[in-house]
């Protein structure tokens, strides 16, 4: 991997860490194309990140050389596929610092991980009068599964409010935790606002009352160092495609004491140790929760993505993205009629904004004409839009392969929007 090489073609590339960010950008082939005749600027990393050559090649290699079903064959290809699949589990273990590898369940993504906990953990434990506590800044994936399980059981959904800066109001959180609370489910970083939540403190407060906590780590896992033992969370959910890995694969981490006590989420092959028509004996962890042929190539690619990210170092990534966030905030704020939605003190590289002159969809369409890809809409967080009384926002979200030129191009594009719609 080209760390600290001097061959870079992009502008500002070197940080105190010594990582040559310009060279790393060259690892992502999709980024070196023209869109509408302009070099692509990709600023929708919160939705999905791009894939480095190493990941693309690992998937290619898997299908060309090792493809077979896992855990089944006693022939070389199946052994290789199993070895690659299980090696990725070890990589996730070290990425999240989980105590045991058996606590890593491969699922389709954050959404499936949360649904698994809702149905296998919460549903059998909930009764009318019980409460699930979420926050006002959740992604729909961390709202709807809880609404569904509340409907199934008669439990109630409670919502911790957020302040005008898009920070969780801890005073209200403390008040909402009570003897009826059965689970807290909170996002580690908000995809719509960028807020980094004080999850360590929130987990400690919940645990004082023996309330388990699930963290939605879809946005945090790519942009923070996550240590589930230090956090002491009970469940952690993440998606590979946001961490430079393939789509269709993700992870649920759960403390083994909980996972052991839970019923399987789905039935099928691989999740059993014996089956008769009278009785089925379930497999041990983690296989009890991995019914059917898994997304083997996805897991292999994800393992390579974790290697890639670990080699750069999450600490270096955090430092670079904070630098880019500061630059972007300073560059965008002076623009005519621009207002940033989400100004938490602790923020990741996500800038949601509105313009007086144009609707977010028009902003995004005009930027696309200039090769700049940002997201416009409610970002699967409609209650956030309601909270800030906006129909939608435009959102630029950063990754370590972005640079100051990308942000300048974004700013130029926004000025063009203002010229077209506002005459300024
Ligand atoms: C905070 C958050 N939670 C959950 C999800 C859902 O992730 P996935 O669609 O990969 O399951 C996302 C995706 O944008 C997200 O940003």
Short mmCIF file of C-alpha atoms and ligand atoms in Angstrom, two decimals:
data_model
loop_
_atom_site.label_atom_id
_atom_site.label_comp_id
_atom_site.label_asym_id
_atom_site.label_seq_id
_atom_site.Cartn_x
_atom_site.Cartn_y
_atom_site.Cartn_z
CA UNK A 1 0.00 0.00 0.00
CA UNK A 2 1.41 3.41 -0.93
CA UNK A 3 1.87 4.98 2.46
CA UNK A 4 4.13 8.04 2.55
CA UNK A 5 5.04 7.82 -1.13
CA UNK A 6 6.06 11.03 -2.91
CA UNK A 7 4.34 10.23 -6.23
CA UNK A 8 1.10 12.08 -5.54
CA UNK A 9 -0.79 14.02 -8.21
CA UNK A 10 -3.32 15.72 -5.92
CA UNK A 11 -2.82 19.01 -4.11
CA UNK A 12 -2.54 18.83 -0.31
CA UNK A 13 -1.71 15.26 0.55
CA UNK A 14 0.67 14.93 3.45
CA UNK A 15 -0.48 15.20 7.05
CA UNK A 16 1.41 15.01 10.32
CA UNK A 17 0.79 11.26 10.28
CA UNK A 18 3.08 10.91 7.26
CA UNK A 19 0.36 9.15 5.27
CA UNK A 20 0.37 10.19 1.62
CA UNK A 21 -3.34 10.68 1.09
CA UNK A 22 -2.93 11.61 -2.56
CA UNK A 23 -1.39 8.24 -3.32
CA UNK A 24 -4.08 6.41 -1.42
CA UNK A 25 -6.68 8.11 -3.60
CA UNK A 26 -5.07 6.38 -6.58
CA UNK A 27 -6.08 3.05 -5.01
CA UNK A 28 -9.73 3.80 -5.89
CA UNK A 29 -10.12 3.32 -9.65
CA UNK A 30 -13.67 4.68 -9.80
CA UNK A 31 -12.46 8.10 -8.69
CA UNK A 32 -10.35 8.73 -11.77
CA UNK A 33 -13.21 9.14 -14.25
CA UNK A 34 -14.98 12.05 -15.82
CA UNK A 35 -18.64 12.76 -15.12
CA UNK A 36 -20.24 15.17 -17.60
CA UNK A 37 -16.73 15.95 -18.79
CA UNK A 38 -15.42 16.87 -15.32
CA UNK A 39 -13.24 14.84 -12.95
CA UNK A 40 -15.49 13.05 -10.48
CA UNK A 41 -15.71 14.47 -6.96
CA UNK A 42 -17.38 11.85 -4.80
CA UNK A 43 -18.92 13.27 -1.64
CA UNK A 44 -21.61 10.71 -0.80
CA UNK A 45 -19.49 8.49 1.40
CA UNK A 46 -22.09 8.31 4.16
CA UNK A 47 -24.39 6.52 1.72
CA UNK A 48 -21.68 4.17 0.46
CA UNK A 49 -17.93 4.44 0.10
CA UNK A 50 -15.81 3.52 -2.92
CA UNK A 51 -13.70 0.34 -3.12
CA UNK A 52 -9.92 0.15 -3.36
CA UNK A 53 -8.20 -2.14 -5.88
CA UNK A 54 -7.26 -4.52 -3.07
CA UNK A 55 -10.94 -5.24 -2.33
CA UNK A 56 -11.93 -5.55 -5.99
CA UNK A 57 -9.01 -7.91 -6.58
CA UNK A 58 -9.78 -10.03 -3.50
CA UNK A 59 -13.32 -10.63 -4.75
CA UNK A 60 -12.04 -11.33 -8.26
CA UNK A 61 -9.46 -13.75 -6.88
CA UNK A 62 -12.04 -15.50 -4.73
CA UNK A 63 -14.35 -16.18 -7.67
CA UNK A 64 -11.52 -17.15 -10.01
CA UNK A 65 -9.59 -19.38 -7.59
CA UNK A 66 -11.41 -20.36 -4.40
CA UNK A 67 -15.17 -20.32 -4.96
CA UNK A 68 -17.03 -23.13 -3.19
CA UNK A 69 -19.53 -23.39 -0.37
CA UNK A 70 -18.20 -23.00 3.18
CA UNK A 71 -18.23 -25.35 6.18
CA UNK A 72 -19.36 -28.26 4.02
CA UNK A 73 -16.87 -29.76 1.63
CA UNK A 74 -13.81 -31.77 2.56
CA UNK A 75 -12.10 -30.79 -0.66
CA UNK A 76 -9.51 -28.13 -1.29
CA UNK A 77 -11.69 -25.36 -2.74
CA UNK A 78 -14.23 -25.59 0.07
CA UNK A 79 -11.45 -25.61 2.64
CA UNK A 80 -9.92 -22.52 1.06
CA UNK A 81 -13.28 -20.73 0.93
CA UNK A 82 -13.97 -21.64 4.56
CA UNK A 83 -10.52 -20.52 5.61
CA UNK A 84 -10.95 -17.14 3.85
CA UNK A 85 -14.45 -16.71 5.31
CA UNK A 86 -13.36 -17.50 8.86
CA UNK A 87 -10.18 -15.43 8.54
CA UNK A 88 -12.40 -12.42 7.85
CA UNK A 89 -14.21 -13.09 11.12
CA UNK A 90 -10.86 -12.86 12.91
CA UNK A 91 -10.22 -9.53 11.18
CA UNK A 92 -13.57 -8.18 12.36
CA UNK A 93 -12.75 -9.40 15.86
CA UNK A 94 -9.55 -7.42 15.93
CA UNK A 95 -11.17 -4.39 14.17
CA UNK A 96 -13.84 -4.14 16.88
CA UNK A 97 -11.72 -5.67 19.65
CA UNK A 98 -14.41 -8.18 20.57
CA UNK A 99 -13.51 -10.64 23.34
CA UNK A 100 -14.49 -13.70 21.27
CA UNK A 101 -14.63 -14.39 17.54
CA UNK A 102 -17.92 -16.28 18.03
CA UNK A 103 -19.57 -12.94 18.88
CA UNK A 104 -19.23 -11.80 15.25
CA UNK A 105 -22.33 -12.64 13.20
CA UNK A 106 -22.20 -11.99 9.47
CA UNK A 107 -25.44 -10.42 8.23
CA UNK A 108 -26.48 -8.40 5.18
CA UNK A 109 -25.74 -5.06 6.83
CA UNK A 110 -26.66 -2.75 9.67
CA UNK A 111 -30.34 -2.99 8.81
CA UNK A 112 -30.40 -6.76 9.11
CA UNK A 113 -28.30 -6.67 12.29
CA UNK A 114 -30.82 -4.37 13.99
CA UNK A 115 -33.78 -6.43 12.77
CA UNK A 116 -32.08 -9.54 14.15
CA UNK A 117 -31.78 -7.97 17.60
CA UNK A 118 -35.35 -6.64 17.41
CA UNK A 119 -36.81 -10.04 16.59
CA UNK A 120 -34.50 -12.48 18.37
CA UNK A 121 -33.54 -10.46 21.43
CA UNK A 122 -36.29 -7.92 22.04
CA UNK A 123 -39.45 -9.62 20.84
CA UNK A 124 -39.44 -12.58 23.27
CA UNK A 125 -38.53 -10.30 26.18
CA UNK A 126 -41.05 -7.49 25.61
CA UNK A 127 -44.52 -7.15 27.08
CA UNK A 128 -47.08 -4.33 27.16
CA UNK A 129 -45.76 -1.39 29.18
CA UNK A 130 -42.11 -2.08 28.37
CA UNK A 131 -40.11 0.60 26.58
CA UNK A 132 -37.44 0.78 23.90
CA UNK A 133 -35.44 3.99 23.96
CA UNK A 134 -34.01 5.53 20.77
CA UNK A 135 -32.98 9.09 19.88
CA UNK A 136 -34.47 11.76 17.63
CA UNK A 137 -31.57 11.45 15.17
CA UNK A 138 -31.93 7.79 14.20
CA UNK A 139 -31.79 6.36 10.68
CA UNK A 140 -35.03 4.61 9.70
CA UNK A 141 -33.14 1.33 10.17
CA UNK A 142 -32.96 2.09 13.88
CA UNK A 143 -36.57 3.23 14.14
CA UNK A 144 -38.78 0.96 12.06
CA UNK A 145 -37.57 -2.44 13.44
CA UNK A 146 -38.40 -1.15 16.95
CA UNK A 147 -41.80 0.13 15.85
CA UNK A 148 -42.49 -3.29 14.37
CA UNK A 149 -41.50 -5.12 17.53
CA UNK A 150 -43.51 -2.66 19.66
CA UNK A 151 -46.55 -3.41 17.52
CA UNK A 152 -45.96 -7.15 17.94
CA UNK A 153 -45.60 -6.98 21.74
CA UNK A 154 -47.47 -3.92 23.01
CA UNK A 155 -44.22 -2.24 24.09
CA UNK A 156 -43.68 1.48 23.53
CA UNK A 157 -41.07 3.46 21.63
CA UNK A 158 -39.58 6.40 23.55
CA UNK A 159 -37.44 9.07 21.92
CA UNK A 160 -34.61 11.10 23.48
CA UNK A 161 -34.77 14.66 22.12
CA UNK A 162 -31.87 16.48 20.50
CA UNK A 163 -30.99 20.17 20.85
CA UNK A 164 -30.63 22.78 18.09
CA UNK A 165 -26.98 21.81 17.60
CA UNK A 166 -28.05 18.21 16.95
CA UNK A 167 -26.70 16.86 20.23
CA UNK A 168 -28.48 14.35 22.43
CA UNK A 169 -29.88 16.02 25.53
CA UNK A 170 -28.31 13.88 28.25
CA UNK A 171 -30.49 15.37 30.95
CA UNK A 172 -33.58 14.07 29.11
CA UNK A 173 -31.87 10.76 28.40
CA UNK A 174 -31.32 10.25 32.14
CA UNK A 175 -34.98 11.02 32.82
CA UNK A 176 -36.23 8.66 30.13
CA UNK A 177 -34.23 5.67 31.42
CA UNK A 178 -36.51 3.88 33.88
CA UNK A 179 -37.51 0.47 35.23
CA UNK A 180 -39.62 -0.20 32.10
CA UNK A 181 -36.77 0.42 29.65
CA UNK A 182 -35.75 -2.91 28.13
CA UNK A 183 -33.24 -1.69 25.55
CA UNK A 184 -31.48 1.49 24.42
CA UNK A 185 -30.76 1.65 20.65
CA UNK A 186 -28.70 4.68 19.65
CA UNK A 187 -26.69 5.69 16.65
CA UNK A 188 -22.97 6.15 17.32
CA UNK A 189 -22.74 8.83 14.58
CA UNK A 190 -25.75 10.42 12.88
CA UNK A 191 -25.78 9.95 9.11
CA UNK A 192 -27.95 13.05 8.59
CA UNK A 193 -26.21 15.43 11.00
CA UNK A 194 -22.71 14.10 11.61
CA UNK A 195 -23.08 14.25 15.42
CA UNK A 196 -20.83 11.87 17.35
CA UNK A 197 -22.91 10.82 20.31
CA UNK A 198 -21.58 10.44 23.88
CA UNK A 199 -22.24 6.72 23.73
CA UNK A 200 -19.73 5.73 26.40
CA UNK A 201 -21.58 7.83 28.96
CA UNK A 202 -24.98 6.72 27.67
CA UNK A 203 -24.03 3.05 27.94
CA UNK A 204 -22.71 3.52 31.48
CA UNK A 205 -25.95 5.25 32.51
CA UNK A 206 -28.09 2.50 30.98
CA UNK A 207 -25.98 -0.23 32.59
CA UNK A 208 -26.46 1.36 36.01
CA UNK A 209 -30.04 0.18 35.58
CA UNK A 210 -29.05 -3.11 33.89
CA UNK A 211 -30.46 -1.92 30.55
CA UNK A 212 -28.65 -3.35 27.50
CA UNK A 213 -27.52 -1.01 24.71
CA UNK A 214 -27.34 -1.50 20.95
CA UNK A 215 -25.19 0.90 18.96
CA UNK A 216 -25.90 1.57 15.31
CA UNK A 217 -22.33 1.81 14.06
CA UNK A 218 -23.05 2.19 10.34
CA UNK A 219 -21.41 5.63 10.25
CA UNK A 220 -18.95 5.24 13.11
CA UNK A 221 -17.15 2.05 12.11
CA UNK A 222 -15.56 3.68 9.01
CA UNK A 223 -14.66 6.93 10.75
CA UNK A 224 -13.80 6.21 14.41
CA UNK A 225 -11.77 3.63 16.28
CA UNK A 226 -14.40 1.31 17.71
CA UNK A 227 -13.53 -0.83 20.72
CA UNK A 228 -16.61 -2.71 21.89
CA UNK A 229 -14.91 -3.79 25.10
CA UNK A 230 -14.04 -0.22 26.05
CA UNK A 231 -17.56 0.89 25.10
CA UNK A 232 -19.08 -2.11 26.87
CA UNK A 233 -22.02 -2.04 24.45
CA UNK A 234 -24.20 -5.13 24.28
CA UNK A 235 -24.70 -5.07 20.50
CA UNK A 236 -22.92 -3.24 17.69
CA UNK A 237 -24.17 -3.14 14.08
CA UNK A 238 -22.21 -2.12 10.98
CA UNK A 239 -22.17 -2.36 7.17
CA UNK A 240 -19.18 -3.35 5.04
CA UNK A 241 -20.08 -1.10 2.10
CA UNK A 242 -19.48 2.02 4.18
CA UNK A 243 -16.00 0.76 5.19
CA UNK A 244 -14.67 0.42 1.61
CA UNK A 245 -15.94 -3.17 1.41
CA UNK A 246 -18.61 -4.76 -0.78
CA UNK A 247 -22.36 -4.28 -0.47
CA UNK A 248 -24.62 -6.98 0.94
CA UNK A 249 -22.51 -7.81 3.97
CA UNK A 250 -22.29 -6.49 7.51
CA UNK A 251 -21.79 -7.51 11.08
CA UNK A 252 -23.73 -7.86 14.26
CA UNK A 253 -21.51 -8.00 17.33
CA UNK A 254 -23.31 -9.23 20.43
CA UNK A 255 -22.04 -10.17 23.87
CA UNK A 256 -21.93 -13.94 23.91
CA UNK A 257 -24.05 -14.09 27.07
CA UNK A 258 -26.90 -12.45 25.13
CA UNK A 259 -26.34 -14.33 21.88
CA UNK A 260 -26.28 -17.68 23.69
CA UNK A 261 -29.62 -16.88 25.30
CA UNK A 262 -31.29 -15.77 22.04
CA UNK A 263 -33.32 -17.88 19.63
CA UNK A 264 -32.08 -18.00 16.02
CA UNK A 265 -33.27 -15.25 13.69
CA UNK A 266 -33.79 -17.50 10.66
CA UNK A 267 -33.88 -21.28 10.16
CA UNK A 268 -32.07 -23.22 7.47
CA UNK A 269 -28.80 -24.86 6.59
CA UNK A 270 -25.64 -24.33 8.65
CA UNK A 271 -27.50 -23.00 11.72
CA UNK A 272 -28.29 -26.52 12.98
CA UNK A 273 -26.27 -29.31 14.52
CA UNK A 274 -29.00 -31.95 14.04
CA UNK A 275 -32.48 -32.07 12.55
CA UNK A 276 -35.29 -34.59 12.86
CA UNK A 277 -38.95 -33.92 12.16
CA UNK A 278 -39.51 -33.93 15.91
CA UNK A 279 -36.68 -31.68 17.03
CA UNK A 280 -33.87 -29.48 15.77
CA UNK A 281 -30.68 -28.86 17.71
CA UNK A 282 -29.21 -25.47 16.87
CA UNK A 283 -25.59 -24.96 15.98
CA UNK A 284 -23.15 -23.15 18.26
CA UNK A 285 -22.29 -19.45 17.92
CA UNK A 286 -21.87 -17.76 15.53
CA UNK A 287 -23.42 -20.26 13.11
CA UNK A 288 -26.73 -20.34 14.99
CA UNK A 289 -27.39 -16.91 13.44
CA UNK A 290 -25.97 -17.54 9.96
CA UNK A 291 -28.66 -19.60 8.25
CA UNK A 292 -28.09 -20.59 4.62
CA UNK A 293 -25.17 -20.06 2.28
CA UNK A 294 -23.61 -16.77 3.35
CA UNK A 295 -22.28 -13.97 1.13
CA UNK A 296 -18.82 -15.60 1.06
CA UNK A 297 -17.28 -13.32 -1.55
CA UNK A 298 -18.65 -10.33 0.34
CA UNK A 299 -17.08 -11.52 3.58
CA UNK A 300 -13.75 -12.11 1.84
CA UNK A 301 -13.85 -8.63 0.29
CA UNK A 302 -14.85 -7.12 3.61
CA UNK A 303 -11.89 -8.79 5.33
CA UNK A 304 -9.58 -7.22 2.75
CA UNK A 305 -11.22 -3.82 3.28
CA UNK A 306 -10.51 -4.11 7.00
CA UNK A 307 -6.88 -4.99 6.26
CA UNK A 308 -6.68 -1.94 4.02
CA UNK A 309 -8.18 0.42 6.57
CA UNK A 310 -6.13 -1.04 9.42
CA UNK A 311 -2.93 -0.55 7.46
CA UNK A 312 -3.69 3.15 7.03
CA UNK A 313 -4.74 3.31 10.68
CA UNK A 314 -8.11 4.49 11.93
CA UNK A 315 -6.35 7.13 14.04
CA UNK A 316 -4.79 8.62 10.89
CA UNK A 317 -8.12 8.46 9.08
CA UNK A 318 -9.87 10.30 11.93
CA UNK A 319 -7.18 13.01 11.90
CA UNK A 320 -7.38 13.49 8.11
CA UNK A 321 -11.16 13.55 8.02
CA UNK A 322 -11.30 16.10 10.86
CA UNK A 323 -8.89 18.26 8.89
CA UNK A 324 -11.15 17.99 5.82
CA UNK A 325 -14.27 18.66 7.90
CA UNK A 326 -12.74 21.86 9.29
CA UNK A 327 -11.69 22.97 5.82
CA UNK A 328 -15.14 22.20 4.39
CA UNK A 329 -16.96 23.98 7.21
CA UNK A 330 -14.81 27.10 6.79
CA UNK A 331 -15.17 27.01 3.00
CA UNK A 332 -18.93 26.48 2.89
CA UNK A 333 -20.15 28.66 5.76
CA UNK A 334 -19.44 32.03 4.08
CA UNK A 335 -21.43 31.05 0.97
CA UNK A 336 -24.52 33.14 0.35
CA UNK A 337 -27.68 31.74 1.97
CA UNK A 338 -26.05 28.52 3.17
CA UNK A 339 -27.00 27.08 6.55
CA UNK A 340 -25.45 23.95 8.05
CA UNK A 341 -27.90 21.60 9.77
CA UNK A 342 -25.98 19.76 12.49
CA UNK A 343 -23.42 21.75 14.41
CA UNK A 344 -22.57 19.37 17.25
CA UNK A 345 -19.29 19.98 19.09
CA UNK A 346 -18.22 16.42 18.32
CA UNK A 347 -18.81 15.87 14.63
CA UNK A 348 -17.71 13.47 11.92
CA UNK A 349 -17.14 14.45 8.27
CA UNK A 350 -20.78 14.96 7.31
CA UNK A 351 -22.11 18.37 6.31
CA UNK A 352 -25.86 18.65 5.84
CA UNK A 353 -26.93 22.02 4.54
CA UNK A 354 -29.73 24.03 3.01
CA UNK A 355 -29.53 27.00 0.64
CA UNK A 356 -31.97 29.89 0.56
CA UNK A 357 -31.89 29.96 -3.23
CA UNK A 358 -32.60 26.31 -4.14
CA UNK A 359 -34.10 23.02 -3.05
CA UNK A 360 -31.56 20.28 -2.15
CA UNK A 361 -32.57 18.22 -5.19
CA UNK A 362 -31.82 21.15 -7.49
CA UNK A 363 -28.48 21.69 -5.73
CA UNK A 364 -27.56 18.05 -6.23
CA UNK A 365 -28.65 18.05 -9.89
CA UNK A 366 -26.59 21.12 -10.74
CA UNK A 367 -23.58 19.80 -8.86
CA UNK A 368 -23.84 16.53 -10.78
CA UNK A 369 -23.52 18.49 -14.02
CA UNK A 370 -20.16 19.60 -12.66
CA UNK A 371 -19.07 16.11 -11.70
CA UNK A 372 -19.75 16.59 -7.98
CA UNK A 373 -21.77 13.80 -6.33
CA UNK A 374 -23.60 14.73 -3.14
CA UNK A 375 -26.81 13.41 -1.63
CA UNK A 376 -30.09 15.29 -1.39
CA UNK A 377 -33.19 14.24 0.50
CA UNK A 378 -34.17 13.07 3.96
CA UNK A 379 -31.24 10.63 4.25
CA UNK A 380 -33.53 7.92 5.67
CA UNK A 381 -33.99 10.13 8.71
CA UNK A 382 -37.35 11.86 8.17
CA UNK A 383 -37.81 12.69 11.88
CA UNK A 384 -34.53 14.65 11.73
CA UNK A 385 -35.94 16.78 8.89
CA UNK A 386 -39.07 17.39 10.96
CA UNK A 387 -36.97 18.33 14.02
CA UNK A 388 -35.09 20.98 12.04
CA UNK A 389 -38.18 22.03 10.07
CA UNK A 390 -36.65 21.44 6.65
CA UNK A 391 -38.14 19.25 3.90
CA UNK A 392 -34.73 17.87 2.97
CA UNK A 393 -31.04 18.74 3.09
CA UNK A 394 -28.11 18.54 0.72
CA UNK A 395 -25.35 16.44 2.26
CA UNK A 396 -21.66 16.25 1.52
CA UNK A 397 -19.98 13.38 3.37
CA UNK A 398 -16.23 12.87 3.43
CA UNK A 399 -13.81 9.99 3.25
CA UNK A 400 -10.03 10.03 3.67
CA UNK A 401 -9.57 9.94 -0.13
CA UNK A 402 -11.27 13.32 -0.52
CA UNK A 403 -9.10 16.40 -0.56
CA UNK A 404 -9.26 20.17 -0.38
CA UNK A 405 -9.71 20.42 -4.17
CA UNK A 406 -12.89 18.35 -3.88
CA UNK A 407 -14.26 20.79 -1.33
CA UNK A 408 -13.31 23.78 -3.47
CA UNK A 409 -15.14 22.18 -6.41
CA UNK A 410 -18.19 21.69 -4.16
CA UNK A 411 -18.07 25.35 -3.12
CA UNK A 412 -17.75 26.49 -6.74
CA UNK A 413 -20.77 24.32 -7.62
CA UNK A 414 -22.83 25.86 -4.84
CA UNK A 415 -21.91 29.34 -6.08
CA UNK A 416 -23.16 28.28 -9.50
CA UNK A 417 -26.45 27.15 -7.94
CA UNK A 418 -26.76 30.56 -6.32
CA UNK A 419 -26.08 32.23 -9.66
CA UNK A 420 -28.71 30.14 -11.44
CA UNK A 421 -31.43 30.25 -8.78
CA UNK A 422 -30.73 33.40 -6.82
CA UNK A 423 -29.02 35.62 -9.32
CA UNK A 424 -26.09 36.11 -6.87
C1 LIG B 1 -26.74 5.56 10.78
C2 LIG B 1 -27.17 4.49 9.81
N1 LIG B 1 -27.81 3.40 10.27
C3 LIG B 1 -28.19 2.41 9.46
C4 LIG B 1 -27.97 2.46 8.12
C5 LIG B 1 -28.41 1.33 7.25
O1 LIG B 1 -27.31 0.70 6.69
P1 LIG B 1 -27.52 -0.42 5.57
O2 LIG B 1 -28.42 0.19 4.53
O3 LIG B 1 -26.14 -0.68 5.07
O4 LIG B 1 -28.13 -1.59 6.24
C6 LIG B 1 -27.32 3.58 7.58
C7 LIG B 1 -27.11 3.71 6.12
O5 LIG B 1 -27.02 4.79 5.60
C8 LIG B 1 -26.91 4.61 8.45
O6 LIG B 1 -26.28 5.69 7.99
#
